[in-house]
Amino acid sequence: MIGDPVVVLPAAEYRRVWDRFYEGFSFRPSMNPIKWPAIEEPVASVTWSLAALDDDPGDERLDRLVAVGEQGLSSCVGPSGTLFALDWQHTSWRFAPQEVGGPGQPAWPLSPYPDGDYFIFLAEDFRFGSFGHPWERSLCLFGEELLGVTATEVDKVLGPPIRRSGKAVGLA
């Protein structure tokens, strides 16, 4: 990425990206459990509960989850690609994941862990990404490529998923 590796989305682009996200994922923000999940989870998606992080006094599992998410997103975008980092009703960014998070580099603009708000990472073409839901306390990863490089490790950190392709999993 030429210039800064992390750039705040200008107002017009911010609206365009968010409008596309609302429409493409049928985004319905709500604190009401009856309305969850807050997006129409894509066919190639897996959603995990973040409850396993409740008993993580040293934040080791949280740190591992963040590392797995960041590594997966970085590997899928390639050496020169960019991602959107969307923070609902707040500043959002375009950034080059290969140019952030390392020694002497700026930090990632958000975390895959939804710390108090919806945190969303998206490929520029929306083919893969993550959706962190702060009130359901869940993380949805989508896109076959991203799932291929992250799902096994996320299972190790968070346990079995609660949904696959938007459908509940568990005991019948």
mmCIF file of C-alpha atoms in Angstrom:
data_model
loop_
_atom_site.group_PDB
_atom_site.id
_atom_site.type_symbol
_atom_site.label_atom_id
_atom_site.label_comp_id
_atom_site.label_asym_id
_atom_site.label_seq_id
_atom_site.Cartn_x
_atom_site.Cartn_y
_atom_site.Cartn_z
ATOM 1 C CA MET A 1 0.000 0.000 0.000
ATOM 2 C CA ILE A 2 1.437 3.337 -1.005
ATOM 3 C CA GLY A 3 1.546 5.884 1.802
ATOM 4 C CA ASP A 4 0.232 5.169 5.259
ATOM 5 C CA PRO A 5 -0.540 1.510 6.021
ATOM 6 C CA VAL A 6 -3.687 2.555 7.954
ATOM 7 C CA VAL A 7 -6.042 5.142 6.453
ATOM 8 C CA VAL A 8 -9.319 6.453 7.866
ATOM 9 C CA LEU A 9 -12.122 5.948 5.352
ATOM 10 C CA PRO A 10 -13.279 9.282 3.940
ATOM 11 C CA ALA A 11 -16.969 10.058 4.549
ATOM 12 C CA ALA A 12 -18.226 9.043 1.086
ATOM 13 C CA GLU A 13 -16.331 5.749 1.110
ATOM 14 C CA TYR A 14 -17.380 5.086 4.716
ATOM 15 C CA ARG A 15 -21.046 5.388 3.655
ATOM 16 C CA ARG A 16 -20.512 3.253 0.526
ATOM 17 C CA VAL A 17 -18.777 0.424 2.417
ATOM 18 C CA TRP A 18 -21.267 0.435 5.292
ATOM 19 C CA ASP A 19 -24.248 0.580 2.898
ATOM 20 C CA ARG A 20 -22.843 -2.391 1.003
ATOM 21 C CA PHE A 21 -22.293 -4.284 4.277
ATOM 22 C CA TYR A 22 -25.828 -3.536 5.552
ATOM 23 C CA GLU A 23 -27.323 -4.713 2.273
ATOM 24 C CA GLY A 24 -25.043 -7.669 1.537
ATOM 25 C CA PHE A 25 -25.216 -9.139 5.053
ATOM 26 C CA SER A 26 -28.716 -7.939 6.036
ATOM 27 C CA PHE A 27 -27.089 -6.282 9.056
ATOM 28 C CA ARG A 28 -29.560 -5.748 11.918
ATOM 29 C CA PRO A 29 -27.747 -4.229 14.886
ATOM 30 C CA SER A 30 -29.499 -5.037 18.148
ATOM 31 C CA MET A 31 -28.818 -5.840 21.778
ATOM 32 C CA ASN A 32 -31.978 -7.999 21.789
ATOM 33 C CA PRO A 33 -31.168 -11.763 21.660
ATOM 34 C CA ILE A 34 -34.379 -12.412 19.701
ATOM 35 C CA LYS A 35 -32.821 -10.523 16.774
ATOM 36 C CA TRP A 36 -29.504 -12.421 16.753
ATOM 37 C CA PRO A 37 -27.455 -13.203 14.826
ATOM 38 C CA ALA A 38 -27.123 -9.634 13.638
ATOM 39 C CA ILE A 39 -26.124 -10.614 10.113
ATOM 40 C CA GLU A 40 -27.208 -13.166 7.578
ATOM 41 C CA GLU A 41 -24.201 -15.422 7.989
ATOM 42 C CA PRO A 42 -22.801 -16.536 4.618
ATOM 43 C CA VAL A 43 -22.906 -20.153 3.435
ATOM 44 C CA ALA A 44 -19.165 -20.536 4.012
ATOM 45 C CA SER A 45 -19.124 -19.313 7.627
ATOM 46 C CA VAL A 46 -18.491 -20.592 11.125
ATOM 47 C CA THR A 47 -19.538 -18.785 14.312
ATOM 48 C CA TRP A 48 -18.103 -19.418 17.762
ATOM 49 C CA SER A 49 -19.192 -18.284 21.205
ATOM 50 C CA LEU A 50 -16.603 -16.186 23.018
ATOM 51 C CA ALA A 51 -17.647 -17.661 26.394
ATOM 52 C CA ALA A 52 -14.439 -19.741 26.557
ATOM 53 C CA LEU A 53 -12.579 -16.469 27.125
ATOM 54 C CA ASP A 54 -14.451 -15.845 30.410
ATOM 55 C CA ASP A 55 -12.031 -18.107 32.298
ATOM 56 C CA ASP A 56 -8.813 -16.741 30.786
ATOM 57 C CA PRO A 57 -7.118 -14.767 33.601
ATOM 58 C CA GLY A 58 -3.851 -14.227 31.721
ATOM 59 C CA ASP A 59 -5.643 -13.511 28.431
ATOM 60 C CA GLU A 60 -3.661 -16.326 26.792
ATOM 61 C CA ARG A 61 -6.642 -17.645 24.831
ATOM 62 C CA LEU A 62 -7.702 -14.130 23.863
ATOM 63 C CA ASP A 63 -4.184 -13.339 22.645
ATOM 64 C CA ARG A 64 -4.119 -16.602 20.666
ATOM 65 C CA LEU A 65 -7.536 -15.869 19.132
ATOM 66 C CA VAL A 66 -6.419 -12.403 18.046
ATOM 67 C CA ALA A 67 -3.167 -13.788 16.606
ATOM 68 C CA VAL A 68 -4.980 -16.527 14.669
ATOM 69 C CA GLY A 69 -7.516 -14.037 13.304
ATOM 70 C CA GLU A 70 -4.885 -11.511 12.270
ATOM 71 C CA GLN A 71 -2.638 -14.175 10.696
ATOM 72 C CA GLY A 72 -5.563 -15.668 8.798
ATOM 73 C CA LEU A 73 -6.782 -12.334 7.466
ATOM 74 C CA SER A 74 -3.227 -11.353 6.508
ATOM 75 C CA SER A 75 -2.576 -14.593 4.643
ATOM 76 C CA CYS A 76 -5.846 -14.359 2.699
ATOM 77 C CA VAL A 77 -5.311 -10.778 1.572
ATOM 78 C CA GLY A 78 -1.821 -11.528 0.224
ATOM 79 C CA PRO A 79 1.382 -9.521 0.325
ATOM 80 C CA SER A 80 0.018 -6.260 -1.085
ATOM 81 C CA GLY A 81 -3.731 -6.380 -0.440
ATOM 82 C CA THR A 82 -5.812 -4.276 1.892
ATOM 83 C CA LEU A 83 -8.718 -4.880 4.235
ATOM 84 C CA PHE A 84 -11.517 -2.791 5.650
ATOM 85 C CA ALA A 85 -11.724 -2.562 9.437
ATOM 86 C CA LEU A 86 -15.227 -1.399 10.401
ATOM 87 C CA ASP A 87 -16.231 -0.232 13.856
ATOM 88 C CA TRP A 88 -19.990 0.294 13.949
ATOM 89 C CA GLN A 89 -20.938 4.000 14.188
ATOM 90 C CA HIS A 90 -17.279 4.955 14.665
ATOM 91 C CA THR A 91 -14.215 5.572 12.557
ATOM 92 C CA SER A 92 -13.461 2.829 10.023
ATOM 93 C CA TRP A 93 -10.281 2.153 8.068
ATOM 94 C CA ARG A 94 -8.620 0.628 5.038
ATOM 95 C CA PHE A 95 -5.299 -0.916 5.954
ATOM 96 C CA ALA A 96 -2.502 -3.140 4.721
ATOM 97 C CA PRO A 97 -2.279 -6.051 7.192
ATOM 98 C CA GLN A 98 1.263 -6.913 6.079
ATOM 99 C CA GLU A 99 2.394 -3.450 7.184
ATOM 100 C CA VAL A 100 0.859 -3.373 10.678
ATOM 101 C CA GLY A 101 1.298 -5.193 13.960
ATOM 102 C CA GLY A 102 5.029 -5.841 13.725
ATOM 103 C CA PRO A 103 7.981 -4.148 15.417
ATOM 104 C CA GLY A 104 8.089 -0.478 14.490
ATOM 105 C CA GLN A 105 4.750 -0.727 12.667
ATOM 106 C CA PRO A 106 1.377 0.761 13.585
ATOM 107 C CA ALA A 107 -1.056 -1.508 15.429
ATOM 108 C CA TRP A 108 -4.014 -3.169 13.733
ATOM 109 C CA PRO A 109 -6.844 -0.605 13.715
ATOM 110 C CA LEU A 110 -9.219 -3.063 15.468
ATOM 111 C CA SER A 111 -9.141 -6.531 16.965
ATOM 112 C CA PRO A 112 -10.995 -9.614 15.733
ATOM 113 C CA TYR A 113 -12.363 -9.694 19.310
ATOM 114 C CA PRO A 114 -15.420 -7.383 19.548
ATOM 115 C CA ASP A 115 -14.506 -5.248 22.536
ATOM 116 C CA GLY A 116 -17.726 -3.338 23.184
ATOM 117 C CA ASP A 117 -18.961 -2.845 19.624
ATOM 118 C CA TYR A 118 -19.412 -4.657 16.333
ATOM 119 C CA PHE A 119 -15.920 -5.128 14.855
ATOM 120 C CA ILE A 120 -15.806 -6.244 11.237
ATOM 121 C CA PHE A 121 -12.919 -7.061 8.929
ATOM 122 C CA LEU A 122 -13.668 -7.381 5.225
ATOM 123 C CA ALA A 123 -11.740 -8.096 2.071
ATOM 124 C CA GLU A 124 -12.175 -5.242 -0.380
ATOM 125 C CA ASP A 125 -14.455 -7.505 -2.462
ATOM 126 C CA PHE A 126 -16.238 -8.826 0.692
ATOM 127 C CA ARG A 127 -15.346 -12.457 -0.191
ATOM 128 C CA PHE A 128 -13.952 -13.166 3.300
ATOM 129 C CA GLY A 129 -13.842 -11.517 6.683
ATOM 130 C CA SER A 130 -14.912 -11.586 10.293
ATOM 131 C CA PHE A 131 -17.868 -10.277 12.248
ATOM 132 C CA GLY A 132 -17.513 -9.823 16.001
ATOM 133 C CA HIS A 133 -20.807 -9.433 17.876
ATOM 134 C CA PRO A 134 -20.252 -7.796 21.295
ATOM 135 C CA TRP A 135 -23.633 -8.607 22.844
ATOM 136 C CA GLU A 136 -24.088 -12.144 21.567
ATOM 137 C CA ARG A 137 -20.390 -12.502 22.411
ATOM 138 C CA SER A 138 -19.642 -14.339 19.193
ATOM 139 C CA LEU A 139 -17.178 -14.316 16.344
ATOM 140 C CA CYS A 140 -18.184 -15.287 12.807
ATOM 141 C CA LEU A 141 -15.472 -16.003 10.251
ATOM 142 C CA PHE A 142 -16.539 -16.358 6.638
ATOM 143 C CA GLY A 143 -15.062 -17.241 3.286
ATOM 144 C CA GLU A 144 -13.682 -20.677 2.454
ATOM 145 C CA GLU A 145 -10.099 -19.440 2.245
ATOM 146 C CA LEU A 146 -10.189 -17.771 5.677
ATOM 147 C CA LEU A 147 -11.910 -20.753 7.277
ATOM 148 C CA GLY A 148 -9.316 -23.051 5.744
ATOM 149 C CA VAL A 149 -6.477 -21.258 7.511
ATOM 150 C CA THR A 150 -8.191 -20.408 10.815
ATOM 151 C CA ALA A 151 -11.049 -22.746 11.785
ATOM 152 C CA THR A 152 -8.979 -25.545 13.325
ATOM 153 C CA GLU A 153 -7.003 -23.128 15.493
ATOM 154 C CA VAL A 154 -10.100 -21.155 16.516
ATOM 155 C CA ASP A 155 -11.748 -24.453 17.539
ATOM 156 C CA LYS A 156 -8.733 -25.098 19.803
ATOM 157 C CA VAL A 157 -9.126 -21.683 21.433
ATOM 158 C CA LEU A 158 -12.925 -21.348 21.665
ATOM 159 C CA GLY A 159 -14.217 -24.907 21.396
ATOM 160 C CA PRO A 160 -16.819 -26.155 18.945
ATOM 161 C CA PRO A 161 -18.788 -23.604 16.928
ATOM 162 C CA ILE A 162 -22.353 -22.554 17.680
ATOM 163 C CA ARG A 163 -23.320 -22.088 14.000
ATOM 164 C CA ARG A 164 -22.135 -23.207 10.570
ATOM 165 C CA SER A 165 -23.395 -21.356 7.508
ATOM 166 C CA GLY A 166 -25.901 -19.563 9.780
ATOM 167 C CA LYS A 167 -27.438 -22.767 11.155
ATOM 168 C CA ALA A 168 -27.167 -23.789 14.806
ATOM 169 C CA VAL A 169 -24.900 -26.710 15.625
ATOM 170 C CA GLY A 170 -24.963 -28.824 18.726
ATOM 171 C CA LEU A 171 -27.019 -31.488 20.381
ATOM 172 C CA ALA A 172 -30.146 -32.492 18.514
#
